[in-house]
PDB file of C-alpha atoms in Angstrom:
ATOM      1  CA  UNK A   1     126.682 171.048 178.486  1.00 73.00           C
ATOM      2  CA  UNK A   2     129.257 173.479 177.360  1.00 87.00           C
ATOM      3  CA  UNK A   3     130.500 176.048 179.779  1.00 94.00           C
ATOM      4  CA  UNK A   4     130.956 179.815 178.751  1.00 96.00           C
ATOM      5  CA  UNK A   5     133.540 182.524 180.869  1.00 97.00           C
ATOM      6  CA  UNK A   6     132.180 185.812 179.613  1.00 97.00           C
ATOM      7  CA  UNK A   7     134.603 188.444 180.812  1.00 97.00           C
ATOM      8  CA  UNK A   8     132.509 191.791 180.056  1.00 96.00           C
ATOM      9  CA  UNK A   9     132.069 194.774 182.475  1.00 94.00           C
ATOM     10  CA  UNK A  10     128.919 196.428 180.223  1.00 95.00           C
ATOM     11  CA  UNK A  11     126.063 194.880 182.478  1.00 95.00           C
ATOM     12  CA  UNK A  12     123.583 195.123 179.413  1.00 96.00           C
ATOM     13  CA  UNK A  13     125.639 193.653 177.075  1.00 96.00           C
ATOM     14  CA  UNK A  14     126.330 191.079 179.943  1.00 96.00           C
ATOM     15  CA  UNK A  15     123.219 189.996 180.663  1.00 96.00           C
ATOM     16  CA  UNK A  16     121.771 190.344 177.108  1.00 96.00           C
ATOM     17  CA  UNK A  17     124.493 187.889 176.190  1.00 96.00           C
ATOM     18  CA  UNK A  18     124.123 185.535 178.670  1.00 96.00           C
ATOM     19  CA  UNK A  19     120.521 184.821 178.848  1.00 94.00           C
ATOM     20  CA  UNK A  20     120.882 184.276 174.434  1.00 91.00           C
ATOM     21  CA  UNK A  21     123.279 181.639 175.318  1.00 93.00           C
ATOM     22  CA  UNK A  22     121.293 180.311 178.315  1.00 91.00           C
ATOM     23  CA  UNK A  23     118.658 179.666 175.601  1.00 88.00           C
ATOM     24  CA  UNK A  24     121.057 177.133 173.317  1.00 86.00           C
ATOM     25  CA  UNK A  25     121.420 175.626 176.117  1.00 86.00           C
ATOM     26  CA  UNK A  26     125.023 177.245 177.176  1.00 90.00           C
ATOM     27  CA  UNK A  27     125.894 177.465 181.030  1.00 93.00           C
ATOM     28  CA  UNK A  28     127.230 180.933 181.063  1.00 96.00           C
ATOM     29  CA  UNK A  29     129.431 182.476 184.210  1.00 96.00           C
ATOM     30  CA  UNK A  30     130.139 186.014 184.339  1.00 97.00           C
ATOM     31  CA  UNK A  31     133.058 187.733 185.869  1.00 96.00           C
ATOM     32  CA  UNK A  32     132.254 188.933 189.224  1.00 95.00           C
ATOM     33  CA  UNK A  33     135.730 190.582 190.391  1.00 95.00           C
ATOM     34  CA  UNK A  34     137.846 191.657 187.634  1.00 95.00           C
ATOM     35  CA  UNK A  35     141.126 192.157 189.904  1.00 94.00           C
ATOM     36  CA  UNK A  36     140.625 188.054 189.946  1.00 95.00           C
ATOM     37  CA  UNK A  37     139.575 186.969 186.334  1.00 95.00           C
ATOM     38  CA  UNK A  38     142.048 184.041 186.209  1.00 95.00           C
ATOM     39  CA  UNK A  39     141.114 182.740 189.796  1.00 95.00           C
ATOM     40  CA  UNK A  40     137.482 182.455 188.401  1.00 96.00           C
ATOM     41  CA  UNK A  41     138.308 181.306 185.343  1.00 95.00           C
ATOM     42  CA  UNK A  42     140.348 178.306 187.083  1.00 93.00           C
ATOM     43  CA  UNK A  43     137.052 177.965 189.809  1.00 93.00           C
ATOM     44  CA  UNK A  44     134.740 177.301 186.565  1.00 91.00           C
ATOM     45  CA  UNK A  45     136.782 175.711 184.244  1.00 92.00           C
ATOM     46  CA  UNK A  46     135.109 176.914 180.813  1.00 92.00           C
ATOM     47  CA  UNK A  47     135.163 175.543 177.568  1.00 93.00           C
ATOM     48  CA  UNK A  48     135.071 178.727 175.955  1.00 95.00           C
ATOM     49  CA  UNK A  49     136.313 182.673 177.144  1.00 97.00           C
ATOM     50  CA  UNK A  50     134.108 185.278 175.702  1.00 98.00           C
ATOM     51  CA  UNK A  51     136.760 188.095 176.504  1.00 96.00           C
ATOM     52  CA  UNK A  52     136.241 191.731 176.392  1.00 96.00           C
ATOM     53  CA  UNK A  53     139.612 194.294 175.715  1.00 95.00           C
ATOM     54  CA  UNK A  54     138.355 197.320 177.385  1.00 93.00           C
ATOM     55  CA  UNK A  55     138.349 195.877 180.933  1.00 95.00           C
ATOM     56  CA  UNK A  56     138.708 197.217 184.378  1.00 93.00           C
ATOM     57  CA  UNK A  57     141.788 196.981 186.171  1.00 91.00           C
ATOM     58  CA  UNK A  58     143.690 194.943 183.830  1.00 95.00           C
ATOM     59  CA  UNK A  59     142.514 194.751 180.021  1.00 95.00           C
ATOM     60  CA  UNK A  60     141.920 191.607 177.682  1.00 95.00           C
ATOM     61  CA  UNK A  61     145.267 191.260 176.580  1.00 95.00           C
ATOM     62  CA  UNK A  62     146.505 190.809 179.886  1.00 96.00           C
ATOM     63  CA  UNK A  63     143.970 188.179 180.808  1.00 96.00           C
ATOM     64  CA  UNK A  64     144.480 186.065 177.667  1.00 95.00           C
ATOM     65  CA  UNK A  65     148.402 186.038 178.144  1.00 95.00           C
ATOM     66  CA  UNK A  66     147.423 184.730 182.087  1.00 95.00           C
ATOM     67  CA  UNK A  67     144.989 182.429 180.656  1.00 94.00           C
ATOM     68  CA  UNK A  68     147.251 180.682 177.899  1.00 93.00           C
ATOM     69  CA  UNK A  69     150.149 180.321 181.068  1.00 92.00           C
ATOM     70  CA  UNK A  70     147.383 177.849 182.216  1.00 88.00           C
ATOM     71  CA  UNK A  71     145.029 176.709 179.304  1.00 90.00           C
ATOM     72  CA  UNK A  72     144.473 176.145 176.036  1.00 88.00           C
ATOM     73  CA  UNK A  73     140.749 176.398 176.142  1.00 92.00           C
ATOM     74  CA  UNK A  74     139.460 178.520 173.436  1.00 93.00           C
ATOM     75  CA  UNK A  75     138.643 182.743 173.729  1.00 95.00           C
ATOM     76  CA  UNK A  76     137.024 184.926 171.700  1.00 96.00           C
ATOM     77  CA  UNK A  77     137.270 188.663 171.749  1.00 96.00           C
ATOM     78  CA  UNK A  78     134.263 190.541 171.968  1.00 95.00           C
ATOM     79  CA  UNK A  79     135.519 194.811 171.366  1.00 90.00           C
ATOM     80  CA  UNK A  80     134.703 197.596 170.055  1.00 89.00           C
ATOM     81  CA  UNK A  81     138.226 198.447 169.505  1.00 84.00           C
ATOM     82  CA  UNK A  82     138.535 196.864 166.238  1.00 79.00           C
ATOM     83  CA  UNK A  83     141.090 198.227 164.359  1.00 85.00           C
ATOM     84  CA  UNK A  84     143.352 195.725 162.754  1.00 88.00           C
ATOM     85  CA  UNK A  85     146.158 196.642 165.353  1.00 90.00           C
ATOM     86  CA  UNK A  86     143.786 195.637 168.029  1.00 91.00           C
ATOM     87  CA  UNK A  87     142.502 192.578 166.010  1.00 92.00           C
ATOM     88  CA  UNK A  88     146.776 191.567 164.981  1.00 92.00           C
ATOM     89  CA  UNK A  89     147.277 191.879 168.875  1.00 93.00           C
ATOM     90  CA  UNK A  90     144.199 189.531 170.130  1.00 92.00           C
ATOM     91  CA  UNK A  91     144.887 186.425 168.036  1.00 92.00           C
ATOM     92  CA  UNK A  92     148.899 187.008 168.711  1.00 93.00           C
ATOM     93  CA  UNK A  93     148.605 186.547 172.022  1.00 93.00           C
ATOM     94  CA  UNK A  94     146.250 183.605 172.066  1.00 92.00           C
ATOM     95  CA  UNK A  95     143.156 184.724 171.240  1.00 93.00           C
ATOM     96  CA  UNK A  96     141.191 182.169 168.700  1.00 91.00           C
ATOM     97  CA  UNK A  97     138.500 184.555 167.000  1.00 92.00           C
ATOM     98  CA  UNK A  98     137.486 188.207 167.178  1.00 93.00           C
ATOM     99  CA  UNK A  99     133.802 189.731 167.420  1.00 93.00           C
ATOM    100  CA  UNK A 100     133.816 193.449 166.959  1.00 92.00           C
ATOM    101  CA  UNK A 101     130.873 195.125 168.584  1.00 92.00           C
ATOM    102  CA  UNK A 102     127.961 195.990 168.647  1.00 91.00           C
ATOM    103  CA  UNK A 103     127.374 192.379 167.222  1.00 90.00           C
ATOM    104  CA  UNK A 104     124.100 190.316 166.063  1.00 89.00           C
ATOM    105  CA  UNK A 105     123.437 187.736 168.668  1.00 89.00           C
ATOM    106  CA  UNK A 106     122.890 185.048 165.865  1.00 86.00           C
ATOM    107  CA  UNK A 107     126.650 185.634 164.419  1.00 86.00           C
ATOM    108  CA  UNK A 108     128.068 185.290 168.234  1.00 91.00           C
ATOM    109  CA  UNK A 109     126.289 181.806 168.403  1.00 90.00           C
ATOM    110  CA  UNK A 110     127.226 181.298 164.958  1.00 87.00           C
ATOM    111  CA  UNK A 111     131.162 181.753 166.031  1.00 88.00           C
ATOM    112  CA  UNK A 112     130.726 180.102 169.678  1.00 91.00           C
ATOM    113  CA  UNK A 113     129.840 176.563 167.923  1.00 87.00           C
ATOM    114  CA  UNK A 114     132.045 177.153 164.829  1.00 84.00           C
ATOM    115  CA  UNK A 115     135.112 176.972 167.615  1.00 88.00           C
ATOM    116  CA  UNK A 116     133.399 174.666 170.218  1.00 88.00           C
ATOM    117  CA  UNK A 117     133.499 172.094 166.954  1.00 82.00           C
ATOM    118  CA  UNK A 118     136.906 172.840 166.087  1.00 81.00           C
ATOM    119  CA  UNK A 119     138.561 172.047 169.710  1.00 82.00           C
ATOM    120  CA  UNK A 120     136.144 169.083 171.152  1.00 79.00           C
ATOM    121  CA  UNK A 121     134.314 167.481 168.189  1.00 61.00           C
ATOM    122  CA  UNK A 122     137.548 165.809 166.615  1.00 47.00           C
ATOM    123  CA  UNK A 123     140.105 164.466 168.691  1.00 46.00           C
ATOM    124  CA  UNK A 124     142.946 163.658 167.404  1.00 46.00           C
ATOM    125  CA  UNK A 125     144.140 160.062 166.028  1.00 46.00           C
ATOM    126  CA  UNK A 126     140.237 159.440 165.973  1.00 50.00           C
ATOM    127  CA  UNK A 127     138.254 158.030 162.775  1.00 75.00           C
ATOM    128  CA  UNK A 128     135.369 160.741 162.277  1.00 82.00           C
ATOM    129  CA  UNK A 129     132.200 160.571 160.017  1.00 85.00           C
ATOM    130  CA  UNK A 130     131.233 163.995 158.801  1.00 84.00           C
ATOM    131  CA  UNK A 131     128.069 165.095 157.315  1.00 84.00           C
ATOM    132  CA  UNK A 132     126.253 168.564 157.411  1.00 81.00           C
ATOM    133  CA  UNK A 133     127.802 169.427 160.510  1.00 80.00           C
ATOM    134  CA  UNK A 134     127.344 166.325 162.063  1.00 87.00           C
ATOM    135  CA  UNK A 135     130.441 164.157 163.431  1.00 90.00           C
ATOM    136  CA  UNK A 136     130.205 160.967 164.166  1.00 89.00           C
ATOM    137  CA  UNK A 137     132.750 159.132 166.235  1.00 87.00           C
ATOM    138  CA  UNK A 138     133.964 155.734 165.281  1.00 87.00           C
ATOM    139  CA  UNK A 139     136.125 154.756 168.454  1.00 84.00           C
ATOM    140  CA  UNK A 140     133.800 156.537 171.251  1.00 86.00           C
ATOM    141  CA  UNK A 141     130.542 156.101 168.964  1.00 89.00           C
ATOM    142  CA  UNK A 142     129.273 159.172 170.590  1.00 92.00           C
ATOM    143  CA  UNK A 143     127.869 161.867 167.675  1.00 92.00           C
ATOM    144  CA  UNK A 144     128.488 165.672 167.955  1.00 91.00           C
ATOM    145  CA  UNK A 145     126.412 168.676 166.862  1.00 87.00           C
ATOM    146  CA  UNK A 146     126.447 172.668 167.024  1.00 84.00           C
ATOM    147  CA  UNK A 147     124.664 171.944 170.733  1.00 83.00           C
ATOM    148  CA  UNK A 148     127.236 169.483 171.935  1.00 87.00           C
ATOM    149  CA  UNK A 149     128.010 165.742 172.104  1.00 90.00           C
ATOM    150  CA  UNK A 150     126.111 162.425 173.032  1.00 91.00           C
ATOM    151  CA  UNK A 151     126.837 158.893 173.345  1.00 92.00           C
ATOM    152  CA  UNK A 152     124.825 156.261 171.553  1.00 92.00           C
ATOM    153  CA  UNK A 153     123.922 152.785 172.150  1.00 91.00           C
ATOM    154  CA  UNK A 154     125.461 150.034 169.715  1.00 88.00           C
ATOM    155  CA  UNK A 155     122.446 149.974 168.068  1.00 88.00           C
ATOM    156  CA  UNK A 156     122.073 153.501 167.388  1.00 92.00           C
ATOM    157  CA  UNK A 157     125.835 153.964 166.545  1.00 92.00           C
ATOM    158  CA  UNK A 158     125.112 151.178 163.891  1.00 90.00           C
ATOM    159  CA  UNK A 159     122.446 152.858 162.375  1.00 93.00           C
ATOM    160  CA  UNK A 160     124.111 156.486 162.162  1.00 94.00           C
ATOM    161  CA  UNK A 161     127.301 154.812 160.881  1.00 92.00           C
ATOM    162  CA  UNK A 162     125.103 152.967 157.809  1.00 90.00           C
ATOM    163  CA  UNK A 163     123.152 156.322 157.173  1.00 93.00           C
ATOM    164  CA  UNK A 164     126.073 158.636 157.641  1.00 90.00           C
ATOM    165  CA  UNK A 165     128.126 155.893 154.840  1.00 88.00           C
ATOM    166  CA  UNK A 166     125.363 156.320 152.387  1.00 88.00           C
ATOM    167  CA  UNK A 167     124.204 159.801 152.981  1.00 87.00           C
ATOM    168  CA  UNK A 168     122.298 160.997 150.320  1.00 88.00           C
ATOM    169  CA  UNK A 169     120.439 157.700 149.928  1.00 89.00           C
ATOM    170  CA  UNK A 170     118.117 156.099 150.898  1.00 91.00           C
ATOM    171  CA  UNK A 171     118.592 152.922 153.696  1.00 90.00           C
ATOM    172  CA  UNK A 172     115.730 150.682 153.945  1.00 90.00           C
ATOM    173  CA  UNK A 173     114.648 149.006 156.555  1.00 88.00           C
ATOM    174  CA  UNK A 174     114.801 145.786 156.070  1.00 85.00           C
ATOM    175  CA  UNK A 175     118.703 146.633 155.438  1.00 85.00           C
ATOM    176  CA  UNK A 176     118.939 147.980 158.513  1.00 86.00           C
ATOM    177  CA  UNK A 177     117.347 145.452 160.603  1.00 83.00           C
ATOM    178  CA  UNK A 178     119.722 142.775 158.816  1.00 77.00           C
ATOM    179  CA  UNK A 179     122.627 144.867 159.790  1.00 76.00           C
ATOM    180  CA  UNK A 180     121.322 145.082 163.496  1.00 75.00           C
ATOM    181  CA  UNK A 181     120.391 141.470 163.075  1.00 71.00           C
ATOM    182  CA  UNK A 182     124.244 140.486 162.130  1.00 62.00           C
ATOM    183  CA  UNK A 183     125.547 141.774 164.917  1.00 54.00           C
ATOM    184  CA  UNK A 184     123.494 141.096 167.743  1.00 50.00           C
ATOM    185  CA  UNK A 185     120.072 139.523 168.383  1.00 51.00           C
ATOM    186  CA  UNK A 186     117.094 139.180 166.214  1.00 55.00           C
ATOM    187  CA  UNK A 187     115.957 142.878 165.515  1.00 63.00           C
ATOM    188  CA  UNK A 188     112.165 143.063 164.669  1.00 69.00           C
ATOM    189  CA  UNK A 189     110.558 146.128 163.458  1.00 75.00           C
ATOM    190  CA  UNK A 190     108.873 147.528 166.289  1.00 82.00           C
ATOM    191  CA  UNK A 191     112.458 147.405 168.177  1.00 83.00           C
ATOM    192  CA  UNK A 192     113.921 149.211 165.151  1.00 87.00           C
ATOM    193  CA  UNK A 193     111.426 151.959 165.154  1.00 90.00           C
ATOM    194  CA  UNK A 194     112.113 151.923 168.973  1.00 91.00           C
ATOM    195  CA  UNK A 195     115.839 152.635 167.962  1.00 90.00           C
ATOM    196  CA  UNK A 196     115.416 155.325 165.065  1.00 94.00           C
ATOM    197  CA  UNK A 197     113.355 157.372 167.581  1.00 94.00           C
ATOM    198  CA  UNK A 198     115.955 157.399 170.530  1.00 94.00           C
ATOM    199  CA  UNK A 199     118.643 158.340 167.903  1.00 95.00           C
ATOM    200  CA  UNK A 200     116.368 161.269 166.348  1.00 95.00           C
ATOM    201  CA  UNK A 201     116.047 162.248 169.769  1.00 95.00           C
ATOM    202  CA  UNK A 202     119.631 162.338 170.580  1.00 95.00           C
ATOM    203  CA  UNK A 203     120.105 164.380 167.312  1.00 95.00           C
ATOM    204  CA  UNK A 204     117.709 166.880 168.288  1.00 93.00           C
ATOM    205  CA  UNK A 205     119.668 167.326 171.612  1.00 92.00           C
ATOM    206  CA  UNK A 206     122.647 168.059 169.787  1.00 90.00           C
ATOM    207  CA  UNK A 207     121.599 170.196 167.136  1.00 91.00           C
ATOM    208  CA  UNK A 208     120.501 167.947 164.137  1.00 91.00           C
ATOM    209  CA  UNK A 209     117.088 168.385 164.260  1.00 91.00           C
ATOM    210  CA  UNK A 210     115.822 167.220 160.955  1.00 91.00           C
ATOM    211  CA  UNK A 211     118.735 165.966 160.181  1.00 92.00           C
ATOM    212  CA  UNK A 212     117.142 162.083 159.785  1.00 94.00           C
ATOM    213  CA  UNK A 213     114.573 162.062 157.077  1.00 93.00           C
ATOM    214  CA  UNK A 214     111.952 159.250 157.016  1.00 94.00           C
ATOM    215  CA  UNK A 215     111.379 158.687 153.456  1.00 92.00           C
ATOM    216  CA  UNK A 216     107.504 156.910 153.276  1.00 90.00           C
ATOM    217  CA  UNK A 217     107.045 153.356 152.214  1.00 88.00           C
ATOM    218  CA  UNK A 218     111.285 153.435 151.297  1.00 90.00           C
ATOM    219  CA  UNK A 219     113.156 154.007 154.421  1.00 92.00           C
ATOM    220  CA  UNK A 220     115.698 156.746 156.093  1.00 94.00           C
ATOM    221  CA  UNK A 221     118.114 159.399 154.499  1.00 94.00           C
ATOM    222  CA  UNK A 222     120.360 161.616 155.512  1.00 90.00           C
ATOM    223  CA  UNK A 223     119.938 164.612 152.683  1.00 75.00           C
TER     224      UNK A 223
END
């Protein structure tokens, strides 16, 4: 589960905010003293800063300079100071994306996973699979989505990584139980349907719902 730092002093906006993200599935910490932002920041260690500019006692830009002495993990600024001076000054000093309010809910999601992806999905020096949003990871064979990251079984990696290959078309099944078959123990059908259900599952965990197509009498497909 990805952890949110949301650094915002307007209690509506606050708790509006964090009980959206609560819902996809976000663990979200609000400031408490804002005379010790860094100090909780360090306590929680987030994956992501939501950062207001407007703050009390010390504004955003002093709390993303004190952050970036320590971290590299990612902040967006949430403002309604949004001139381009304001905007310029942000992503100088560290900041990785800028939100002007008020803002829709569903574009603040939107932005959240767009940067979540960029800094943990691929690793560096790492062979990656990509399709509609979807990463798969050849040396940890764990897949990542908009909703985070899961490990897979060999089986299920095995599966992904033939679907993911050939996305577009269709994989029967009696290619993949041969596949499964060549590299382990006899695969029967009931144990492959066993398989293609745990990794839908894990899918749907990570934000790929309906992202694995059965196609009827043929096999699976990844559109």
């Amino acid at each position: 589960m990805y952890k949110i730092f949301l650094v915002e002093d307007d209690p509506v906006i606050c708790q509006t905010v964090t009980e959206h993200l609560s819902l996809w599935g976000y663990q979200v910490q609000a400031a408490q003293d804002f005379s010790h932002t860094v100090e909780e920041f360090t306590a929680f260690a987030p994956h992501l800063v939501l950062l207001d500019i407007g703050l009390p006692v010390f504004n955003g830009f002093h709390w993303v300079q004190e952050i970036r002495t320590r971290s590299q993990t990612p902040v967006i600024f949430l403002s309604s100071a949004s001139d381009n001076i304001n905007i310029v000054t942000a992503i100088q000093l560290g900041g990785d994306d800028f939100i002007p309010k008020p803002f829709d809910l569903t574009v603040l999601t939107a932005k959240i996973q767009a940067v979540l992806r960029r800094t943990y999905s691929l690793p560096k020096g790492r062979d990656i699979l990509e399709h509609q949003g979807a990463l798969l990871d050849l040396s940890a064979e764990t897949v990542s989505g908009p909703d985070g990251q899961r490990e897979l079984t060999k089986n299920e990696f095995r599966i992904l990584k033939v679907l993911m290959e050939n996305a577009g078309h269709t994989v029967s099944r009696s290619q993949l139980m041969v596949l499964l078959w060549e590299n382990e123990s006899f695969i029967d059908d009931n144990t492959l349907t066993v398989n293609i259900s745990r990794l839908r599952k894990k899918l749907e965990n990570v934000g790929l719902a309906g992202f694995l197509t059965t196609r009827k009498g043929q096999g699976y497909i990844l559109e």
